[in-house]
CSV table of C-alpha atoms in Angstrom, one decimal:
chain,number,residue,atom,x,y,z
A,17,MET,CA,-197.1,-14.1,-131.1
A,18,GLN,CA,-195.5,-16.9,-133.3
A,19,LEU,CA,-196.9,-20.4,-133.6
A,20,GLU,CA,-193.4,-21.7,-132.9
A,21,SER,CA,-193.5,-20.2,-129.4
A,22,LEU,CA,-196.9,-21.8,-128.7
A,23,LYS,CA,-195.5,-25.2,-129.9
A,24,MET,CA,-192.5,-24.9,-127.7
A,25,PHE,CA,-194.7,-24.1,-124.7
A,26,CYS,CA,-196.9,-27.1,-125.5
A,27,ASP,CA,-193.9,-29.4,-125.9
A,28,VAL,CA,-192.5,-28.3,-122.5
A,29,VAL,CA,-195.9,-29.1,-120.9
A,30,GLU,CA,-196.2,-32.5,-122.6
A,31,THR,CA,-192.6,-33.6,-121.9
A,32,GLY,CA,-192.2,-31.9,-118.5
A,33,SER,CA,-188.7,-30.8,-119.7
A,34,PHE,CA,-187.1,-27.8,-121.2
A,35,SER,CA,-184.3,-29.9,-122.6
A,36,ARG,CA,-186.6,-32.4,-124.3
A,37,ALA,CA,-188.7,-29.5,-125.8
A,38,ALA,CA,-185.5,-28.0,-127.1
A,39,GLN,CA,-184.6,-31.3,-128.8
A,40,LEU,CA,-188.0,-31.6,-130.4
A,41,ASN,CA,-187.7,-28.1,-131.9
A,42,HIS,CA,-184.1,-28.3,-132.8
A,43,VAL,CA,-183.1,-25.3,-130.7
A,44,THR,CA,-181.1,-24.7,-127.6
A,45,GLN,CA,-182.6,-25.0,-124.1
A,46,SER,CA,-181.9,-21.3,-123.7
A,47,ALA,CA,-184.0,-20.5,-126.7
A,48,VAL,CA,-186.9,-22.4,-125.2
A,49,SER,CA,-186.6,-20.6,-121.9
A,50,GLN,CA,-186.6,-17.2,-123.7
A,51,GLN,CA,-189.8,-18.1,-125.5
A,52,ILE,CA,-191.5,-19.2,-122.3
A,53,ARG,CA,-190.3,-16.1,-120.5
A,54,ALA,CA,-191.8,-13.9,-123.3
A,55,LEU,CA,-195.1,-15.7,-123.0
A,56,GLU,CA,-195.1,-15.1,-119.2
A,57,ASN,CA,-194.3,-11.5,-119.7
A,58,ARG,CA,-197.1,-11.2,-122.3
A,59,TYR,CA,-199.7,-12.5,-119.9
A,60,GLU,CA,-198.1,-11.1,-116.8
A,61,GLN,CA,-198.3,-14.3,-114.8
A,62,LYS,CA,-196.4,-17.5,-114.3
A,63,LEU,CA,-197.3,-20.3,-116.7
A,64,LEU,CA,-195.0,-23.1,-115.6
A,65,SER,CA,-194.0,-24.4,-112.2
A,66,ARG,CA,-190.4,-25.6,-112.2
A,67,SER,CA,-189.1,-28.2,-109.8
A,68,ALA,CA,-185.9,-30.3,-109.7
A,69,ARG,CA,-187.5,-33.2,-111.4
A,70,GLN,CA,-190.2,-31.9,-113.7
A,71,VAL,CA,-191.9,-28.9,-115.2
A,72,THR,CA,-195.7,-28.6,-114.7
A,73,PRO,CA,-198.2,-26.0,-115.9
A,74,THR,CA,-199.8,-23.6,-113.5
A,75,PRO,CA,-203.6,-23.2,-113.7
A,76,ALA,CA,-203.1,-20.3,-116.2
A,77,GLY,CA,-200.6,-22.4,-118.0
A,78,GLU,CA,-203.0,-25.3,-118.2
A,79,ARG,CA,-205.7,-23.1,-119.8
A,80,LEU,CA,-203.2,-21.7,-122.3
A,81,PHE,CA,-202.0,-25.3,-123.1
A,82,ARG,CA,-205.5,-26.5,-124.0
A,83,GLY,CA,-206.2,-23.5,-126.1
A,84,CYS,CA,-202.8,-23.7,-127.9
A,85,LYS,CA,-203.3,-27.4,-128.7
A,86,GLU,CA,-206.5,-26.6,-130.5
A,87,ILE,CA,-204.9,-23.7,-132.4
A,88,LEU,CA,-201.9,-25.8,-133.4
A,89,ALA,CA,-204.0,-28.8,-134.4
A,90,ARG,CA,-206.3,-26.6,-136.6
A,91,PHE,CA,-203.3,-24.9,-138.2
A,92,ALA,CA,-201.7,-28.3,-138.9
A,93,GLU,CA,-205.0,-29.4,-140.5
A,94,VAL,CA,-205.0,-26.4,-142.8
A,95,GLU,CA,-201.4,-26.9,-143.8
A,96,ASN,CA,-202.1,-30.6,-144.6
A,97,GLU,CA,-205.2,-29.7,-146.6
A,98,ILE,CA,-203.0,-27.4,-148.7
A,99,ARG,CA,-200.2,-30.0,-149.1
A,100,GLU,CA,-202.6,-32.7,-150.2
A,101,GLN,CA,-202.8,-31.1,-153.6
A,102,ALA,CA,-199.6,-33.1,-154.2
A,103,THR,CA,-200.2,-36.5,-155.7
A,104,GLU,CA,-197.8,-38.5,-153.4
A,105,VAL,CA,-198.9,-39.4,-149.9
A,106,ALA,CA,-196.3,-38.1,-147.4
A,107,GLY,CA,-196.1,-36.7,-144.0
A,108,THR,CA,-196.2,-37.6,-140.3
A,109,SER,CA,-199.1,-39.0,-138.3
A,110,THR,CA,-198.9,-39.1,-134.5
A,111,VAL,CA,-200.3,-42.2,-132.8
A,112,SER,CA,-200.7,-42.3,-129.0
A,113,THR,CA,-200.6,-45.9,-127.7
A,114,ILE,CA,-200.5,-47.8,-124.5
A,115,TYR,CA,-197.2,-49.6,-124.0
A,116,THR,CA,-198.4,-53.2,-124.2
A,117,VAL,CA,-199.7,-52.6,-127.8
A,118,GLY,CA,-197.1,-50.0,-129.1
A,119,LEU,CA,-194.1,-52.0,-128.0
A,120,HIS,CA,-195.3,-55.4,-129.2
A,121,GLU,CA,-198.0,-55.3,-131.9
A,122,LEU,CA,-197.3,-52.4,-134.2
A,123,ASN,CA,-194.4,-54.0,-136.3
A,124,ALA,CA,-197.0,-55.4,-138.7
A,125,VAL,CA,-198.6,-51.9,-139.0
A,126,GLN,CA,-195.2,-50.3,-139.6
A,127,LYS,CA,-194.3,-52.8,-142.3
A,128,GLN,CA,-197.7,-52.4,-144.0
A,129,LEU,CA,-197.3,-48.6,-144.0
A,130,LEU,CA,-193.8,-48.7,-145.3
A,131,LYS,CA,-194.8,-51.0,-148.1
A,132,ALA,CA,-197.8,-48.9,-149.2
A,133,HIS,CA,-196.6,-45.4,-148.4
A,134,PRO,CA,-192.8,-45.2,-147.8
A,135,LYS,CA,-192.9,-41.4,-147.3
A,136,VAL,CA,-195.5,-41.6,-144.5
A,137,ASN,CA,-194.0,-41.6,-140.9
A,138,MET,CA,-196.0,-43.0,-138.0
A,139,ARG,CA,-194.8,-41.2,-134.8
A,140,LEU,CA,-195.6,-43.1,-131.6
A,141,ASN,CA,-196.2,-41.6,-128.2
A,142,TYR,CA,-196.3,-44.1,-125.4
A,143,ARG,CA,-198.9,-43.1,-122.9
A,144,ARG,CA,-201.2,-44.5,-120.1
A,145,ASN,CA,-204.7,-45.5,-121.2
A,146,ASP,CA,-206.5,-42.4,-119.9
A,147,GLN,CA,-203.8,-40.1,-121.4
A,148,VAL,CA,-204.4,-41.6,-124.9
A,149,TYR,CA,-208.0,-40.3,-124.8
A,150,ASP,CA,-206.8,-36.8,-123.8
A,151,ASP,CA,-204.2,-36.8,-126.6
A,152,VAL,CA,-206.9,-37.6,-129.2
A,153,ILE,CA,-209.4,-35.1,-127.8
A,154,LEU,CA,-206.8,-32.3,-127.5
A,155,GLY,CA,-205.4,-33.0,-131.0
A,156,ALA,CA,-202.0,-34.1,-129.7
A,157,ALA,CA,-202.5,-37.4,-131.7
A,158,GLU,CA,-204.5,-38.2,-134.8
A,159,ILE,CA,-205.0,-41.8,-133.7
A,160,GLY,CA,-205.1,-43.4,-130.2
A,161,ILE,CA,-204.8,-47.1,-129.2
A,162,VAL,CA,-206.3,-48.3,-125.9
A,163,ALA,CA,-207.3,-51.6,-124.2
A,164,TYR,CA,-210.9,-52.1,-123.3
A,165,PRO,CA,-212.1,-48.9,-125.1
A,166,GLN,CA,-214.9,-47.1,-123.4
A,167,PRO,CA,-217.3,-44.5,-125.0
A,168,ARG,CA,-216.3,-41.0,-124.3
A,169,ALA,CA,-217.6,-37.6,-125.5
A,170,GLY,CA,-215.8,-36.3,-128.5
A,171,VAL,CA,-214.2,-39.7,-129.5
A,172,ASP,CA,-215.1,-42.3,-132.1
A,173,ILE,CA,-213.9,-45.9,-131.4
A,174,LEU,CA,-212.9,-48.3,-134.2
A,175,PRO,CA,-212.1,-52.0,-133.4
A,176,PHE,CA,-208.5,-53.1,-134.0
A,177,ARG,CA,-208.0,-56.6,-132.7
A,178,ASP,CA,-208.6,-58.8,-129.7
A,179,ASP,CA,-205.5,-59.7,-127.7
A,180,LYS,CA,-205.2,-63.3,-126.5
A,181,LEU,CA,-204.3,-63.5,-122.8
A,182,SER,CA,-202.2,-66.3,-121.3
A,183,ILE,CA,-200.9,-67.4,-117.9
A,184,VAL,CA,-197.2,-66.7,-117.9
A,185,CYS,CA,-194.7,-68.4,-115.6
A,186,ALA,CA,-191.0,-69.2,-115.3
A,187,PRO,CA,-189.8,-72.5,-116.9
A,188,ASN,CA,-189.2,-74.1,-113.5
A,189,HIS,CA,-192.7,-73.2,-112.2
A,190,PRO,CA,-195.1,-76.1,-111.6
A,191,PHE,CA,-197.5,-74.6,-114.2
A,192,ALA,CA,-194.8,-75.0,-116.9
A,193,THR,CA,-195.4,-78.7,-117.1
A,194,LYS,CA,-199.2,-78.4,-117.5
A,195,GLN,CA,-201.0,-78.4,-120.9
A,196,LYS,CA,-203.5,-75.8,-119.6
A,197,VAL,CA,-204.0,-73.9,-116.4
A,198,SER,CA,-207.3,-73.3,-114.7
A,199,LEU,CA,-208.1,-69.9,-113.3
A,200,THR,CA,-208.9,-71.6,-110.0
A,201,ALA,CA,-205.3,-72.8,-109.8
A,202,LEU,CA,-204.2,-69.2,-109.3
A,203,SER,CA,-205.7,-69.0,-105.8
A,204,GLY,CA,-203.0,-68.8,-103.3
A,205,VAL,CA,-200.2,-68.6,-106.0
A,206,PRO,CA,-197.9,-65.6,-105.9
A,207,PHE,CA,-199.3,-63.3,-108.6
A,208,ILE,CA,-197.6,-60.4,-110.4
A,209,ALA,CA,-200.4,-57.9,-111.4
A,210,PHE,CA,-200.8,-54.8,-113.4
A,211,ASP,CA,-201.3,-51.5,-111.6
A,212,ARG,CA,-204.9,-51.2,-110.1
A,213,GLU,CA,-205.8,-48.4,-112.5
A,214,ALA,CA,-204.8,-50.3,-115.7
A,215,PRO,CA,-207.9,-51.4,-117.7
A,216,THR,CA,-206.5,-54.9,-118.1
A,217,ARG,CA,-206.1,-55.2,-114.3
A,218,LYS,CA,-209.7,-54.0,-113.8
A,219,ALA,CA,-211.0,-56.5,-116.3
A,220,LEU,CA,-209.1,-59.4,-114.7
A,221,ASP,CA,-210.3,-58.4,-111.2
A,222,ARG,CA,-213.9,-58.5,-112.5
A,223,LEU,CA,-213.2,-62.0,-114.0
A,224,PHE,CA,-211.8,-63.2,-110.7
A,225,ARG,CA,-214.8,-61.9,-108.8
A,226,GLU,CA,-217.2,-63.6,-111.2
A,227,LYS,CA,-215.3,-66.9,-110.7
A,228,ASN,CA,-215.1,-66.4,-106.9
A,229,ILE,CA,-211.3,-66.6,-107.2
A,230,ASP,CA,-209.2,-65.0,-104.4
A,231,ILE,CA,-206.1,-63.4,-105.9
A,232,ASN,CA,-203.6,-61.7,-103.7
A,233,PRO,CA,-201.0,-59.9,-105.8
A,234,VAL,CA,-197.5,-60.0,-104.3
A,235,MET,CA,-196.4,-57.2,-106.7
A,236,GLU,CA,-198.3,-54.5,-108.7
A,237,MET,CA,-196.6,-52.8,-111.7
A,238,ASP,CA,-197.6,-50.4,-114.4
A,239,ASN,CA,-195.1,-51.7,-117.0
A,240,VAL,CA,-195.4,-55.1,-118.7
A,241,GLU,CA,-191.6,-55.3,-119.1
A,242,THR,CA,-191.0,-55.2,-115.4
A,243,ILE,CA,-193.8,-57.7,-114.9
A,244,LYS,CA,-192.0,-60.1,-117.2
A,245,ARG,CA,-188.7,-59.7,-115.5
A,246,ALA,CA,-190.4,-60.4,-112.1
A,247,VAL,CA,-191.9,-63.6,-113.5
A,248,GLU,CA,-188.6,-64.7,-115.1
A,249,MET,CA,-187.0,-64.3,-111.6
A,250,GLY,CA,-189.6,-66.7,-110.2
A,251,LEU,CA,-191.3,-64.1,-108.0
A,252,GLY,CA,-194.8,-65.2,-109.2
A,253,VAL,CA,-197.0,-65.8,-112.2
A,254,ALA,CA,-198.9,-63.3,-114.3
A,255,ILE,CA,-201.6,-63.0,-116.9
A,256,LEU,CA,-200.3,-61.1,-119.9
A,257,PRO,CA,-201.3,-60.4,-123.5
A,258,MET,CA,-199.6,-63.2,-125.5
A,259,ALA,CA,-198.2,-60.7,-127.9
A,260,THR,CA,-196.1,-59.1,-125.2
A,261,ALA,CA,-194.4,-62.4,-124.2
A,262,LEU,CA,-193.7,-64.0,-127.6
A,263,GLY,CA,-190.0,-63.1,-127.6
A,264,GLU,CA,-189.4,-64.5,-124.1
A,265,VAL,CA,-191.4,-67.6,-124.8
A,266,LYS,CA,-189.4,-68.3,-128.0
A,267,GLY,CA,-186.2,-67.6,-126.1
A,268,GLY,CA,-187.2,-70.0,-123.3
A,269,SER,CA,-187.1,-67.5,-120.4
A,270,LEU,CA,-190.9,-67.6,-120.0
A,271,VAL,CA,-193.6,-70.3,-120.5
A,272,ALA,CA,-197.2,-69.3,-121.6
A,273,LYS,CA,-200.2,-71.5,-120.9
A,274,PRO,CA,-203.8,-71.2,-122.2
A,275,PHE,CA,-206.7,-71.1,-119.8
A,276,ALA,CA,-208.4,-74.5,-119.1
A,277,GLU,CA,-211.8,-72.6,-119.1
A,278,GLY,CA,-211.3,-71.5,-122.7
A,279,PRO,CA,-209.8,-68.4,-124.5
A,280,VAL,CA,-209.7,-65.1,-122.6
A,281,SER,CA,-209.0,-62.0,-124.6
A,282,ARG,CA,-208.9,-58.2,-124.2
A,283,PRO,CA,-210.3,-55.8,-126.9
A,284,ILE,CA,-208.0,-53.2,-128.4
A,285,GLY,CA,-209.6,-50.1,-130.0
A,286,LEU,CA,-208.5,-47.2,-132.2
A,287,LEU,CA,-209.6,-43.7,-131.1
A,288,ILE,CA,-210.2,-40.8,-133.5
A,289,ARG,CA,-211.5,-37.4,-132.4
A,290,LYS,CA,-215.2,-37.1,-133.4
A,291,GLY,CA,-215.6,-35.0,-136.6
A,292,LYS,CA,-211.8,-34.7,-137.1
A,293,TYR,CA,-210.5,-34.4,-140.6
A,294,LEU,CA,-207.8,-37.0,-141.2
A,295,ASP,CA,-205.1,-35.9,-143.7
A,296,ARG,CA,-203.8,-38.4,-146.3
A,297,ALA,CA,-200.9,-39.4,-144.1
A,298,SER,CA,-203.2,-40.3,-141.1
A,299,SER,CA,-205.7,-42.0,-143.4
A,300,ALA,CA,-202.8,-44.1,-144.8
A,301,VAL,CA,-201.8,-45.0,-141.2
A,302,LEU,CA,-205.4,-45.9,-140.4
A,303,ASP,CA,-205.6,-48.1,-143.5
A,304,ALA,CA,-202.4,-49.9,-142.3
A,305,PHE,CA,-204.0,-50.6,-139.0
A,306,LYS,CA,-207.0,-52.1,-140.8
A,307,ALA,CA,-204.8,-54.3,-143.0
A,308,ALA,CA,-202.7,-55.5,-140.0
A,309,ALA,CA,-205.8,-56.3,-137.9
A,310,SER,CA,-206.5,-59.3,-140.0
A,311,GLN,CA,-202.9,-60.7,-139.8
A,312,PRO,CA,-201.8,-63.2,-137.2
A,313,LEU,CA,-199.3,-62.0,-134.6
A,314,SER,CA,-195.8,-63.4,-134.6
A,315,ASP,CA,-192.7,-62.5,-132.7
A,316,ASP,CA,-191.2,-60.8,-135.8
A,317,ALA,CA,-194.4,-59.5,-137.3
């Protein structure tokens, strides 16, 4: 059995698509299908369940996937250890990140990395918060980025930065003329919220309960971009990380207001698998995160 076959299988499971796995491995979709069929013949059972919309692993496929990820991760570590005999730092490090950080706060990290190590590539995977933990534990990513990091077996947590949260509204909303907005002013106001499973939503719900504030979201979304579009349309107000709205605030389509009660922030943490050896490329990426953590955010950072 070749490692390339195992990687193709893992890519199909992770992307849910034969065509996407083919693109990642620079082969035809037919070649990927042949490799999967060979694996299924080898184990004499179905490993993938195919539907019109997505490909998902069967129970046997899930067990093979987890084992393959460990094998591939260890092989990659061995290869990197050998390559590190070279003097120049080069290579690719995979970072799994939640959307609200990856899309808006990593420009400074990319610039720092490019300046210090131009031959190191930071590959980003955009994932939900819980999936980031799984990626790091399974070895699908060397570094993870999550909001409100929680201790979990097999994972070390490093602080990155604290995101400032703001009340965001459309320019014609009554809040737009205020210098600051109190949390109590949100009672009864149409509110655009994150999905209930999002850590930021859970943290805000706790804050509202502590302040005895009754919030009734008119919309719940799992994507910060769609939340901003709803607020721009005047469908409600939202509480967002300021970094995610800098472009719209500068462009005039959104207005951001601080809390009258004082600053509210959410912690962002970096995840690394406990005991994992970081190659020089991943160490360079981690150093870039540490350097960027002390820099102020800007819309072109």
